[in-house]
PDB file of C-alpha atoms in Angstrom:
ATOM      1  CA  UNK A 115       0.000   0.000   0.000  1.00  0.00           C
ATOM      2  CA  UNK A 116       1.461   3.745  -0.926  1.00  0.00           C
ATOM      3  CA  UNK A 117       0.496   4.627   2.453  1.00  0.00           C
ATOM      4  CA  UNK A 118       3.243   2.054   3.956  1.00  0.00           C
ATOM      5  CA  UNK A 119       5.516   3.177   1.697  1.00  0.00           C
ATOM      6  CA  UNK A 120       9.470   2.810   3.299  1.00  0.00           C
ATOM      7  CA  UNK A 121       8.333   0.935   5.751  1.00  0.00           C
ATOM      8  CA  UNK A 122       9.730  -2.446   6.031  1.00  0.00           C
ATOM      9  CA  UNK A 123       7.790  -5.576   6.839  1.00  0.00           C
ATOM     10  CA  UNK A 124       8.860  -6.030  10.448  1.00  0.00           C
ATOM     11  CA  UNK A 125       8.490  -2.407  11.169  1.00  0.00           C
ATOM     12  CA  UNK A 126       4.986  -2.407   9.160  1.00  0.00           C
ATOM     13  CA  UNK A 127       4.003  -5.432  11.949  1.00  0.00           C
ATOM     14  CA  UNK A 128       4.743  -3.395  14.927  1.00  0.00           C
ATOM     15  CA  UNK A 129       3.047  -0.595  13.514  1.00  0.00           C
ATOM     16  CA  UNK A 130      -0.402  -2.223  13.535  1.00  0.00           C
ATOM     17  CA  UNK A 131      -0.047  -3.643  16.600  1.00  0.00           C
ATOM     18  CA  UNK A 132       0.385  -0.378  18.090  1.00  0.00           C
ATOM     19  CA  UNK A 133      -2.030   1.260  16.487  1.00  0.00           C
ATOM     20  CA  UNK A 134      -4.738  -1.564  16.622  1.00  0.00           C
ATOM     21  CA  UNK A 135      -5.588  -1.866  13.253  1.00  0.00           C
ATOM     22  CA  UNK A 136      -8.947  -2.939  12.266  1.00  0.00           C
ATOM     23  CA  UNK A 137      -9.586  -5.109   9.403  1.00  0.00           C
ATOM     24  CA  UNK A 138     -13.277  -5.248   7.958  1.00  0.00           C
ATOM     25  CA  UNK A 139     -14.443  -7.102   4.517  1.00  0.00           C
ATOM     26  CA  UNK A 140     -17.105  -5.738   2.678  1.00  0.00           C
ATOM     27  CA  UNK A 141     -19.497  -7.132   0.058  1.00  0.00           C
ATOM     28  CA  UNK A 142     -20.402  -5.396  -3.682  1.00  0.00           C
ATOM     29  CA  UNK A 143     -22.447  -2.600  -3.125  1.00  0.00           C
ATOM     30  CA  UNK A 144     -22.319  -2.451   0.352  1.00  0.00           C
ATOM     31  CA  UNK A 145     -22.146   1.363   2.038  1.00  0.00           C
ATOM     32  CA  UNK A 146     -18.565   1.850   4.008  1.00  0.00           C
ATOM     33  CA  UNK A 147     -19.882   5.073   5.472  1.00  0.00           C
ATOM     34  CA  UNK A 148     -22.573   7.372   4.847  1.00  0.00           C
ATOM     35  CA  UNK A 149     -22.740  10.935   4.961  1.00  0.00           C
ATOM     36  CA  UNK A 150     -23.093  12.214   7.972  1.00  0.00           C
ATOM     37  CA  UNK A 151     -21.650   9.728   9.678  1.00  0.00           C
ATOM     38  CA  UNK A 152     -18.551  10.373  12.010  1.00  0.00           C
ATOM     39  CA  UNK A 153     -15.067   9.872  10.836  1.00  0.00           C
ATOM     40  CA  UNK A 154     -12.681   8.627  13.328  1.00  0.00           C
ATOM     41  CA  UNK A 155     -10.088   6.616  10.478  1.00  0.00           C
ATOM     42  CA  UNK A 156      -7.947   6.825   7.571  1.00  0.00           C
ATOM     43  CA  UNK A 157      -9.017   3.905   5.358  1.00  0.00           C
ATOM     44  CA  UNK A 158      -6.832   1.777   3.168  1.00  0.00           C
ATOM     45  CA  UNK A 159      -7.992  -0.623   0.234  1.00  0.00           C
ATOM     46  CA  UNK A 160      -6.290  -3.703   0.647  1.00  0.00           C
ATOM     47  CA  UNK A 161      -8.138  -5.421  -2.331  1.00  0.00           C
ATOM     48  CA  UNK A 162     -11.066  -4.340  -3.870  1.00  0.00           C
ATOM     49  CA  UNK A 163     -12.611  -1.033  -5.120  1.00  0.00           C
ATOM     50  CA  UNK A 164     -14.554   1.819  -3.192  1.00  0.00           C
ATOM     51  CA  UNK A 165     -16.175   4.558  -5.189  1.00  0.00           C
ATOM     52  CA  UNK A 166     -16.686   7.974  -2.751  1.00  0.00           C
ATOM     53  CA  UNK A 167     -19.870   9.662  -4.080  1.00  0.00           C
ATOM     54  CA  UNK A 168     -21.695  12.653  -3.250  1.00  0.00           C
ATOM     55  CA  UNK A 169     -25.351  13.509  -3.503  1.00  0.00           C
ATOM     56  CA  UNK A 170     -26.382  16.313  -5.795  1.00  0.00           C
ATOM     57  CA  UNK A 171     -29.199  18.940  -5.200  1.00  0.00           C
ATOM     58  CA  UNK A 172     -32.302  16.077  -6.160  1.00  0.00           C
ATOM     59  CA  UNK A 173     -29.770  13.607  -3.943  1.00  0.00           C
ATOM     60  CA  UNK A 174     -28.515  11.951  -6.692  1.00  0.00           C
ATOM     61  CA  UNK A 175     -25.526   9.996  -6.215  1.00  0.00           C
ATOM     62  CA  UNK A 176     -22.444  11.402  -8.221  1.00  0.00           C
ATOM     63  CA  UNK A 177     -18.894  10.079  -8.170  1.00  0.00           C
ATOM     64  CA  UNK A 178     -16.282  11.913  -7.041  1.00  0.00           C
ATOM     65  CA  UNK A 179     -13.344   9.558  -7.220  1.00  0.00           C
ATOM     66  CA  UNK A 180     -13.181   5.632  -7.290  1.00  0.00           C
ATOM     67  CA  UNK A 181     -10.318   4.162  -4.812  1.00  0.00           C
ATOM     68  CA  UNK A 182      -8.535   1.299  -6.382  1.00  0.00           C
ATOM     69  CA  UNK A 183      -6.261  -1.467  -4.242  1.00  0.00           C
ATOM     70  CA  UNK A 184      -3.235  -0.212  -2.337  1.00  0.00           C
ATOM     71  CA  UNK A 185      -4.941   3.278  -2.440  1.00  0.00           C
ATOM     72  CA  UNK A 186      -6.567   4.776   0.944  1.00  0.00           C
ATOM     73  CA  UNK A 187      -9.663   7.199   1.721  1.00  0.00           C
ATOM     74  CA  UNK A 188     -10.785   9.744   4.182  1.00  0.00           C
ATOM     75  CA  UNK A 189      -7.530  11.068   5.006  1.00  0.00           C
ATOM     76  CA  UNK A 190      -8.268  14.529   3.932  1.00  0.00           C
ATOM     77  CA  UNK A 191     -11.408  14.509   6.598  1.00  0.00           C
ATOM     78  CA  UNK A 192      -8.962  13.378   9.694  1.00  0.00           C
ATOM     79  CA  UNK A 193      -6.968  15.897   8.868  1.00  0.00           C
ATOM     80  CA  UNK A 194      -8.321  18.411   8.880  1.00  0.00           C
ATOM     81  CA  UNK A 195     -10.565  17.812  11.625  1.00  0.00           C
ATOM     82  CA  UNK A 196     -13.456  17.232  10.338  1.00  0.00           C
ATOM     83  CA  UNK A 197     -16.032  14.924  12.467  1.00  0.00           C
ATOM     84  CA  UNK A 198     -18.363  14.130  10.428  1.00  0.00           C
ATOM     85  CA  UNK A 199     -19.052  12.962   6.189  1.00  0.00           C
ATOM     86  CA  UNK A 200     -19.742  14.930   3.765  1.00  0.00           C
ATOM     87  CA  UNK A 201     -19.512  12.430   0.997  1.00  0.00           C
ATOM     88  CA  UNK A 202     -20.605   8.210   1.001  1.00  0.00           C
ATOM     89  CA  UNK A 203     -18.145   5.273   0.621  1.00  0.00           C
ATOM     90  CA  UNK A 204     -19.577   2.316  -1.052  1.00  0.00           C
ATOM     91  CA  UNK A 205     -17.894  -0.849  -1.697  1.00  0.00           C
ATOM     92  CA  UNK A 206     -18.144  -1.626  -5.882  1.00  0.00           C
ATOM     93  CA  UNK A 207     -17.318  -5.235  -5.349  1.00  0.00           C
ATOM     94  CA  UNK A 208     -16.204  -6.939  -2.582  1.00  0.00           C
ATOM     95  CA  UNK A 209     -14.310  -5.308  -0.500  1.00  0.00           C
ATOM     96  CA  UNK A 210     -11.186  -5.572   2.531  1.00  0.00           C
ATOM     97  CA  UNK A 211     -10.532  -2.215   4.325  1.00  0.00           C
ATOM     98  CA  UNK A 212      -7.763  -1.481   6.887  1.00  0.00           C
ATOM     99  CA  UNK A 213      -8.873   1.163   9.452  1.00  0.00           C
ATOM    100  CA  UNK A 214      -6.611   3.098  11.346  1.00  0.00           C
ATOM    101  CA  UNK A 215      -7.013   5.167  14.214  1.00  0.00           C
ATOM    102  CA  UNK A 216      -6.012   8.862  13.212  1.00  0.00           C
ATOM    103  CA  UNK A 217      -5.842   9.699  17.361  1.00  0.00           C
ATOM    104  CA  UNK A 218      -3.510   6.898  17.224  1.00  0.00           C
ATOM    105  CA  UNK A 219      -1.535   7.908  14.526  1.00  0.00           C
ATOM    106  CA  UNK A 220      -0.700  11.584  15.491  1.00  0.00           C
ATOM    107  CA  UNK A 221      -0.234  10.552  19.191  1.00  0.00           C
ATOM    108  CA  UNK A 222       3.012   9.039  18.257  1.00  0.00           C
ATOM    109  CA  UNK A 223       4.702   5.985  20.844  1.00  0.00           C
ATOM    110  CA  UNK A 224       8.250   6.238  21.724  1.00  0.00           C
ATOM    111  CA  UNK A 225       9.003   2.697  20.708  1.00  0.00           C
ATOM    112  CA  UNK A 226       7.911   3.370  17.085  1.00  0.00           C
ATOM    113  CA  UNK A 227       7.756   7.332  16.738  1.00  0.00           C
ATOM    114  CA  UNK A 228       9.915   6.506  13.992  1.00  0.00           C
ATOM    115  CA  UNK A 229       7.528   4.402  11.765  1.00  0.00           C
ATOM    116  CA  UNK A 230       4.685   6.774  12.828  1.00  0.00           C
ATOM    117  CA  UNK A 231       6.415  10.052  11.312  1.00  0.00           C
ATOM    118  CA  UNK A 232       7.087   7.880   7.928  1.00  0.00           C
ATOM    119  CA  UNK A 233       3.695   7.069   8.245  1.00  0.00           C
ATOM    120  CA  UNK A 234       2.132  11.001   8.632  1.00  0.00           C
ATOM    121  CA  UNK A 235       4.386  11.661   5.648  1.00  0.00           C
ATOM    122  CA  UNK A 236       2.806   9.269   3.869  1.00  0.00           C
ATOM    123  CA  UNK A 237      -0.403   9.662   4.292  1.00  0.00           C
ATOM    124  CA  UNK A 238       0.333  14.121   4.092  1.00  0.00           C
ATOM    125  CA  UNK A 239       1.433  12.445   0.369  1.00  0.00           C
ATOM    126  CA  UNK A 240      -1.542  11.098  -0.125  1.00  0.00           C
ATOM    127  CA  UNK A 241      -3.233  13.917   0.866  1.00  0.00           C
ATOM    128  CA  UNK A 242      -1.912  16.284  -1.206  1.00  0.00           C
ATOM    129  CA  UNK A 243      -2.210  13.354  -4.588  1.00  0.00           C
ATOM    130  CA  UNK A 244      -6.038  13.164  -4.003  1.00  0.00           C
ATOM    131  CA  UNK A 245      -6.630  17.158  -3.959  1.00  0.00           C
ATOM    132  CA  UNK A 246      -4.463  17.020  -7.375  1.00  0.00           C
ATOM    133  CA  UNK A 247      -7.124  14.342  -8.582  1.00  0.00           C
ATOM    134  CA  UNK A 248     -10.149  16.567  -7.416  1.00  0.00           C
ATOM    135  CA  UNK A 249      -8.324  19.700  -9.387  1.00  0.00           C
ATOM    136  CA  UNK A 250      -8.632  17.099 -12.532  1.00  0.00           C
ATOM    137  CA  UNK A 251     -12.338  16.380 -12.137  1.00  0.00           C
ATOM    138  CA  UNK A 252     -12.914  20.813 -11.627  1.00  0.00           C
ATOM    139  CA  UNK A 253     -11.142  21.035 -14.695  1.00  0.00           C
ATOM    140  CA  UNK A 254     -13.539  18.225 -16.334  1.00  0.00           C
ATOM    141  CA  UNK A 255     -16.160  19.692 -15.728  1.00  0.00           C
ATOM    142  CA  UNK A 256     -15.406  23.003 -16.448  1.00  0.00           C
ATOM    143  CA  UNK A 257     -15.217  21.708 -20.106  1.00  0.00           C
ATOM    144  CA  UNK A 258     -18.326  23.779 -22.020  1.00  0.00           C
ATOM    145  CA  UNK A 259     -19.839  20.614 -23.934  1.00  0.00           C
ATOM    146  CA  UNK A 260     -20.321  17.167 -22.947  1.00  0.00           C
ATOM    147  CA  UNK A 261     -18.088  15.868 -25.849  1.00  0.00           C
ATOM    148  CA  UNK A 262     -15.356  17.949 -24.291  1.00  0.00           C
ATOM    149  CA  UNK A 263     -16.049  16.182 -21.201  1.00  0.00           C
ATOM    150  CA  UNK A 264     -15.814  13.436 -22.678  1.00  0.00           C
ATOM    151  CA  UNK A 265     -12.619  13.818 -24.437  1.00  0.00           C
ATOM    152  CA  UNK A 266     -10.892  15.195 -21.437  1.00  0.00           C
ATOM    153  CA  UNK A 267     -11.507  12.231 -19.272  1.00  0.00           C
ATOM    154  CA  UNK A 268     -11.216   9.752 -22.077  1.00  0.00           C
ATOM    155  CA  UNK A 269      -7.752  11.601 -22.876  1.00  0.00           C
ATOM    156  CA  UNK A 270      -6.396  11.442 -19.283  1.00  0.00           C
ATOM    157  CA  UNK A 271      -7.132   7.986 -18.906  1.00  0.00           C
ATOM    158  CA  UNK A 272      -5.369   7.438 -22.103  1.00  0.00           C
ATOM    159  CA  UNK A 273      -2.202   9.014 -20.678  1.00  0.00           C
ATOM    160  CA  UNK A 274      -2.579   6.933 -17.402  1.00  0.00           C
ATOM    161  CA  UNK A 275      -2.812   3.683 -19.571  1.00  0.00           C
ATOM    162  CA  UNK A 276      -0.414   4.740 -21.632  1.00  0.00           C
ATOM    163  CA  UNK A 277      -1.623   2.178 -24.597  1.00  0.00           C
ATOM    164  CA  UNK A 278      -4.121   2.976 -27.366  1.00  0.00           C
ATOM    165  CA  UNK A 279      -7.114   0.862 -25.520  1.00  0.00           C
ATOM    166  CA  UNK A 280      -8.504   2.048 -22.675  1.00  0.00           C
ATOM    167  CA  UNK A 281     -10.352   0.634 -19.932  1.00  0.00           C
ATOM    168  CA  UNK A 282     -12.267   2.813 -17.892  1.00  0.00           C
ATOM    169  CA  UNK A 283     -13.534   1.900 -14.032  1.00  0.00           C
ATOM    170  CA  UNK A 284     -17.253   2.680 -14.672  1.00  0.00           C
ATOM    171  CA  UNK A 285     -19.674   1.604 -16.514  1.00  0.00           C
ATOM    172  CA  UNK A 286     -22.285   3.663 -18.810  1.00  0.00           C
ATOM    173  CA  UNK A 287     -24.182   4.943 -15.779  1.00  0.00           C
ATOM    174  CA  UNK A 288     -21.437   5.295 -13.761  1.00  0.00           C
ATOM    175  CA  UNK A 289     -19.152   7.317 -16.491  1.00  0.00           C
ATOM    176  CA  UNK A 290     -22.561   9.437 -16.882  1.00  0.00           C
ATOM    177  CA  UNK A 291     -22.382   9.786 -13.152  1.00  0.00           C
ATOM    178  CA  UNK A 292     -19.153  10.831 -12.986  1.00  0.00           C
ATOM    179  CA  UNK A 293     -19.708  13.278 -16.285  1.00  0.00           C
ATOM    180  CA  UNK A 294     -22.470  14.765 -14.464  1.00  0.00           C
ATOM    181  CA  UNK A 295     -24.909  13.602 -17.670  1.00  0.00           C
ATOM    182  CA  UNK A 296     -27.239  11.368 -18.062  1.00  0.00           C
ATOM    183  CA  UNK A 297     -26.856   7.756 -19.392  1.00  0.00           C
ATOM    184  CA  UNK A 298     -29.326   9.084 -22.507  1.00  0.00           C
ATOM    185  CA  UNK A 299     -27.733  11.852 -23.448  1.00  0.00           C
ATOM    186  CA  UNK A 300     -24.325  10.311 -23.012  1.00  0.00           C
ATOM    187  CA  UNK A 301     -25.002   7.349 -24.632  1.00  0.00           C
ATOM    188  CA  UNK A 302     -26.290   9.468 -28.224  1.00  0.00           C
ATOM    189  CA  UNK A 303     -22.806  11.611 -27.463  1.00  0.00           C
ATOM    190  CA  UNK A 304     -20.935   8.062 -27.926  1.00  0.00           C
ATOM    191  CA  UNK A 305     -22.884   7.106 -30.321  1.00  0.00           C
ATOM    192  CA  UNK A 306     -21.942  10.440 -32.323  1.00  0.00           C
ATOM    193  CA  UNK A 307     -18.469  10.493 -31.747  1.00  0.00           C
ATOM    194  CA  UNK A 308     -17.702   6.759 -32.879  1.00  0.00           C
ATOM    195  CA  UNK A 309     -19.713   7.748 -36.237  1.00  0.00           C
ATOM    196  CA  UNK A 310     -17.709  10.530 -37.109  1.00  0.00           C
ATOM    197  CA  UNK A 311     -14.182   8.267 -36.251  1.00  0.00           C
ATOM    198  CA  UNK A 312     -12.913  10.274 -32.945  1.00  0.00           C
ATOM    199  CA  UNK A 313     -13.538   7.085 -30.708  1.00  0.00           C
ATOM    200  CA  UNK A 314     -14.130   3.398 -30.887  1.00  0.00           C
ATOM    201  CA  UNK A 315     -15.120   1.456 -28.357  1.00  0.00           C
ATOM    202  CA  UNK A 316     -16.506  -1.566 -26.685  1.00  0.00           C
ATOM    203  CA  UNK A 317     -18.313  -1.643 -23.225  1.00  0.00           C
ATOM    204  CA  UNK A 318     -15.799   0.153 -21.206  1.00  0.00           C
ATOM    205  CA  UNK A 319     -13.079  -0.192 -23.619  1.00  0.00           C
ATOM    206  CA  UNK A 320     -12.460   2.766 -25.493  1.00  0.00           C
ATOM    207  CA  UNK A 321      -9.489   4.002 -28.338  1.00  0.00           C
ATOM    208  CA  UNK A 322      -8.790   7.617 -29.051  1.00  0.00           C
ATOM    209  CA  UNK A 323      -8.128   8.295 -33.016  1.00  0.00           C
ATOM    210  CA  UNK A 324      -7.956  11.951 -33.383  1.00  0.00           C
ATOM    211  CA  UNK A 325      -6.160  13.072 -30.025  1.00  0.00           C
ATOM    212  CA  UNK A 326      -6.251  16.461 -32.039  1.00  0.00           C
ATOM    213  CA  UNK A 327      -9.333  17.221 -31.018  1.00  0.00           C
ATOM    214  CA  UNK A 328      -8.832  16.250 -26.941  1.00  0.00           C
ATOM    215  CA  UNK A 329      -8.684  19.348 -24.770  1.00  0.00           C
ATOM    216  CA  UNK A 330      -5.105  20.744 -24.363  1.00  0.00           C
ATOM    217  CA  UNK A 331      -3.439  19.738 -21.063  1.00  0.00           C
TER     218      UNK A 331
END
């Protein structure tokens, strides 16, 4: 897990102990935490996938970010103090999670104050990654047109692939979701855009022919 990051196995043992780590397995679909609820951990994805969502003004769920393995969650809320969710975890297949106890982690023991600072640092990383991630998805939808939208995100993911065929995490309601769209209207854009040869795709495989026309980075 990035969070452990430079810290060795042995170390990484001793760590847990002392901060009483709490291990919890989730199944698909299944809500981590709600909104509202109170926030007391940082959480980290040992396998599985989490998608954080938000409810928009008719409380519709939209998707912020999806939280792959290795990757953690809630970290920006324990830092900076606050109690309580504003957004929902949710579990998009089955799901382990590794809690740990932010008091615990900033209230640093002398016999492993070492491990604990590496471990702040990491997770300050982390921090500072996912607010990088949220200035991506401003930028998205800043985008005037929902074909720009789409290009954007279909162009980023191509960079992160870095191959011709991409495989985005979501499915057509869930990359309408996170488009703020609807599955309608993005389904015709799709539709459009594979007609006039930008885009080919499959499911939730998609290629990129005419990376002219994606939005300049």
């Amino acid at each position: 897990m990035d969070i452990f990051q430079n810290i060795d196995n042995n170390c990484l043992t001793q760590l847990l102990d002392c901060l009483q780590a709490v291990k919890k397995t989730y199944k698909k679909g299944e809500i981590i935490f709600d909104i509202n609820d109170e926030i007391k951990s940082v959480a980290c994805v040992e396998t599985g996938e989490v998608q954080i969502l938000k409810d928009d003004y008719y409380k519709n769920k939209i998707i912020i970010a999806t939280i792959k393995e290795g990757e953690t969650f809630a970290e920006a809320m324990v830092l900076s103090g606050q109690k309580y969710s504003n957004v929902c975890a949710k579990a998009t297949q089955d799901t382990k999670i590794l809690f740990l106890d932010f008091k615990r982690i900033i209230n640093t023991c002398s016999n492993s104050c070492q491990f604990h600072r590496q471990l702040l640092e990491n997770i300050i990383k982390q921090s500072a990654k996912k607010n990088l991630i949220l200035q991506k998805k401003i930028e998205l939808l800043s985008q005037n047109t929902l074909r720009e939208k789409i290009l954007y995100f279909l162009y980023d993911e191509k960079k992160k692939s870095k191959t011709d065929f991409i495989k985005i995490p979501y499915n057509r309601e869930e990359m309408a979701n996170y488009l703020c769209s609807d599955r309608s209207s993005l389904s015709r854009e799709l539709a459009k855009m594979k007609k006039e040869k930008i885009i080919d795709f499959h499911k939730n495989t998609f290629r990129l022919f005419d990376l002219t026309t994606a939005p300049n980075k």
